[in-house]
Coordinates of N, CA and C in Angstrom, one line a residue:
M215 N 0.9 -1.2 0.0 CA 0.0 0.0 0.0 C 0.9 1.2 0.0
R216 N 0.5 2.2 -0.8 CA 1.4 3.4 -0.9 C 1.2 4.3 0.3
P217 N 2.2 5.1 0.7 CA 2.1 5.9 1.9 C 0.9 6.9 1.7
G218 N 0.2 7.0 2.8 CA -1.0 8.0 2.8 C -2.3 7.3 2.4
A219 N -2.3 6.1 1.8 CA -3.5 5.5 1.4 C -4.3 5.0 2.6
C220 N -5.6 5.1 2.5 CA -6.4 4.5 3.6 C -6.6 3.1 3.3
P221 N -6.9 2.3 4.3 CA -7.1 0.8 4.0 C -8.2 0.6 3.0
A222 N -9.3 1.4 3.0 CA -10.3 1.2 2.0 C -9.9 1.4 0.6
E223 N -8.9 2.3 0.4 CA -8.4 2.5 -1.0 C -7.6 1.2 -1.4
A224 N -6.9 0.6 -0.5 CA -6.2 -0.7 -0.8 C -7.2 -1.8 -1.2
I225 N -8.3 -1.8 -0.5 CA -9.3 -2.8 -0.8 C -9.9 -2.6 -2.2
V226 N -10.2 -1.3 -2.5 CA -10.8 -1.0 -3.8 C -9.8 -1.4 -4.9
H227 N -8.5 -1.1 -4.6 CA -7.4 -1.4 -5.6 C -7.4 -2.9 -5.8
R228 N -7.5 -3.7 -4.8 CA -7.4 -5.1 -4.9 C -8.6 -5.7 -5.6
L229 N -9.8 -5.0 -5.5 CA -11.0 -5.5 -6.1 C -11.1 -4.9 -7.6
D230 N -10.1 -4.1 -7.9 CA -10.1 -3.5 -9.3 C -11.4 -2.8 -9.6
R231 N -11.8 -1.9 -8.7 CA -13.0 -1.1 -8.9 C -12.7 0.3 -8.9
P232 N -13.0 1.0 -9.9 CA -12.6 2.5 -10.0 C -13.6 3.3 -9.1
L233 N -13.0 3.9 -8.1 CA -13.8 4.8 -7.2 C -13.0 6.0 -6.9
D234 N -13.6 7.1 -6.9 CA -12.9 8.3 -6.4 C -12.9 8.4 -4.9
R235 N -12.0 9.2 -4.3 CA -11.9 9.2 -2.9 C -13.2 9.7 -2.2
D236 N -13.9 10.7 -2.8 CA -15.1 11.2 -2.2 C -16.2 10.1 -2.1
T237 N -16.3 9.3 -3.1 CA -17.3 8.2 -3.1 C -16.9 7.2 -2.1
L238 N -15.6 6.9 -2.0 CA -15.1 5.9 -1.0 C -15.4 6.4 0.4
L239 N -15.2 7.7 0.7 CA -15.4 8.2 2.0 C -16.9 8.3 2.3
L240 N -17.7 8.5 1.3 CA -19.2 8.5 1.6 C -19.6 7.1 2.0
G241 N -19.2 6.1 1.4 CA -19.5 4.7 1.8 C -19.0 4.4 3.2
I242 N -17.8 4.8 3.5 CA -17.3 4.5 4.8 C -18.1 5.3 5.9
A243 N -18.4 6.6 5.6 CA -19.1 7.4 6.6 C -20.5 6.9 6.8
T244 N -21.2 6.4 5.7 CA -22.5 5.9 5.9 C -22.5 4.6 6.7
S245 N -21.6 3.7 6.4 CA -21.5 2.5 7.2 C -21.2 2.8 8.7
R246 N -20.3 3.7 8.9 CA -19.9 4.0 10.3 C -21.1 4.6 11.0
G247 N -21.8 5.5 10.3 CA -23.0 6.1 10.9 C -24.1 5.1 11.3
L248 N -24.3 4.2 10.4 CA -25.3 3.2 10.7 C -24.9 2.2 11.8
L249 N -23.6 2.0 11.9 CA -23.1 1.2 13.1 C -23.3 1.9 14.4
L250 N -23.1 3.2 14.3 CA -23.3 4.1 15.5 C -24.8 4.0 15.9
E251 N -25.6 4.1 14.9 CA -27.1 4.0 15.2 C -27.4 2.7 15.9
L252 N -26.8 1.6 15.5 CA -27.0 0.3 16.2 C -26.6 0.4 17.6
L253 N -25.4 0.9 17.8 CA -24.8 1.0 19.2 C -25.7 1.9 20.1
A254 N -26.4 2.9 19.5 CA -27.2 3.8 20.2 C -28.6 3.2 20.5
G255 N -28.8 2.0 20.0 CA -30.1 1.3 20.3 C -31.1 1.3 19.2
A256 N -30.7 1.7 18.0 CA -31.7 1.7 16.9 C -32.1 0.3 16.5
D257 N -33.3 0.1 16.0 CA -33.9 -1.1 15.5 C -33.0 -1.8 14.5
P258 N -32.4 -3.0 14.7 CA -31.5 -3.6 13.7 C -32.2 -3.8 12.4
A259 N -33.4 -4.1 12.3 CA -34.1 -4.3 11.0 C -34.2 -3.0 10.3
A260 N -34.5 -1.9 10.9 CA -34.6 -0.6 10.3 C -33.2 -0.2 9.8
T261 N -32.2 -0.4 10.6 CA -30.8 -0.1 10.2 C -30.4 -0.9 9.0
D262 N -30.7 -2.2 9.0 CA -30.4 -3.0 7.9 C -31.1 -2.5 6.6
A263 N -32.3 -2.1 6.8 CA -33.1 -1.6 5.6 C -32.5 -0.3 5.1
A264 N -32.0 0.5 6.0 CA -31.4 1.8 5.6 C -30.1 1.5 4.8
Y265 N -29.3 0.5 5.3 CA -28.1 0.2 4.6 C -28.3 -0.4 3.2
R266 N -29.3 -1.3 3.2 CA -29.6 -1.8 1.8 C -30.1 -0.8 0.9
L267 N -30.9 0.2 1.4 CA -31.3 1.3 0.5 C -30.1 2.1 0.0
F268 N -29.2 2.4 0.9 CA -28.0 3.1 0.5 C -27.2 2.4 -0.6
V269 N -27.0 1.1 -0.4 CA -26.3 0.3 -1.4 C -27.0 0.3 -2.7
R270 N -28.3 0.1 -2.7 CA -29.1 0.2 -4.0 C -28.9 1.5 -4.7
R271 N -29.0 2.6 -3.9 CA -28.9 3.9 -4.5 C -27.4 4.1 -5.0
W272 N -26.5 3.7 -4.2 CA -25.1 3.8 -4.6 C -24.8 3.1 -5.9
I273 N -25.3 1.8 -6.0 CA -25.1 1.0 -7.2 C -25.8 1.7 -8.4
H274 N -27.0 2.2 -8.2 CA -27.8 2.9 -9.2 C -27.0 4.2 -9.7
S275 N -26.4 4.9 -8.8 CA -25.7 6.1 -9.2 C -24.4 5.8 -10.0
R276 N -23.9 4.6 -9.8 CA -22.7 4.2 -10.6 C -23.0 3.5 -11.9
T277 N -24.3 3.3 -12.2 CA -24.7 2.7 -13.4 C -24.5 3.6 -14.6
A278 N -23.9 3.0 -15.7 CA -23.7 3.8 -16.9 C -24.1 2.9 -18.1
G279 N -24.1 3.5 -19.2 CA -24.4 2.7 -20.4 C -23.3 1.9 -21.0
D280 N -22.3 1.6 -20.2 CA -21.2 0.8 -20.8 C -21.4 -0.7 -20.8
G281 N -22.6 -1.1 -20.3 CA -22.9 -2.5 -20.2 C -22.3 -3.3 -19.0
R282 N -21.5 -2.6 -18.3 CA -20.8 -3.3 -17.1 C -21.4 -2.8 -15.8
G283 N -22.1 -1.7 -15.8 CA -22.7 -1.2 -14.5 C -21.7 -0.4 -13.7
E284 N -20.6 0.0 -14.3 CA -19.6 0.8 -13.7 C -19.4 2.1 -14.5
R285 N -19.4 3.2 -13.8 CA -19.2 4.5 -14.5 C -17.7 4.8 -14.5
G286 N -16.9 4.4 -13.5 CA -15.5 4.8 -13.4 C -15.5 6.0 -12.6
S287 N -14.3 6.6 -12.4 CA -14.1 7.7 -11.5 C -14.1 9.0 -12.1

């Protein structure tokens, strides 16, 4: 891993998925926020539903007409 790279960037590199840093940080922040909600006593089913909604919207936002479902960075 190159100096200054966050662990998530290393994972994205290994998966060969083009993501810009802002998109990567949005995913991390969303996941962390939902985990904090669980720790604060939120309903696990509602938290799971919120995460699944985020993932569906994230995938939809990355969809392009290239036939692969990836827009690139």
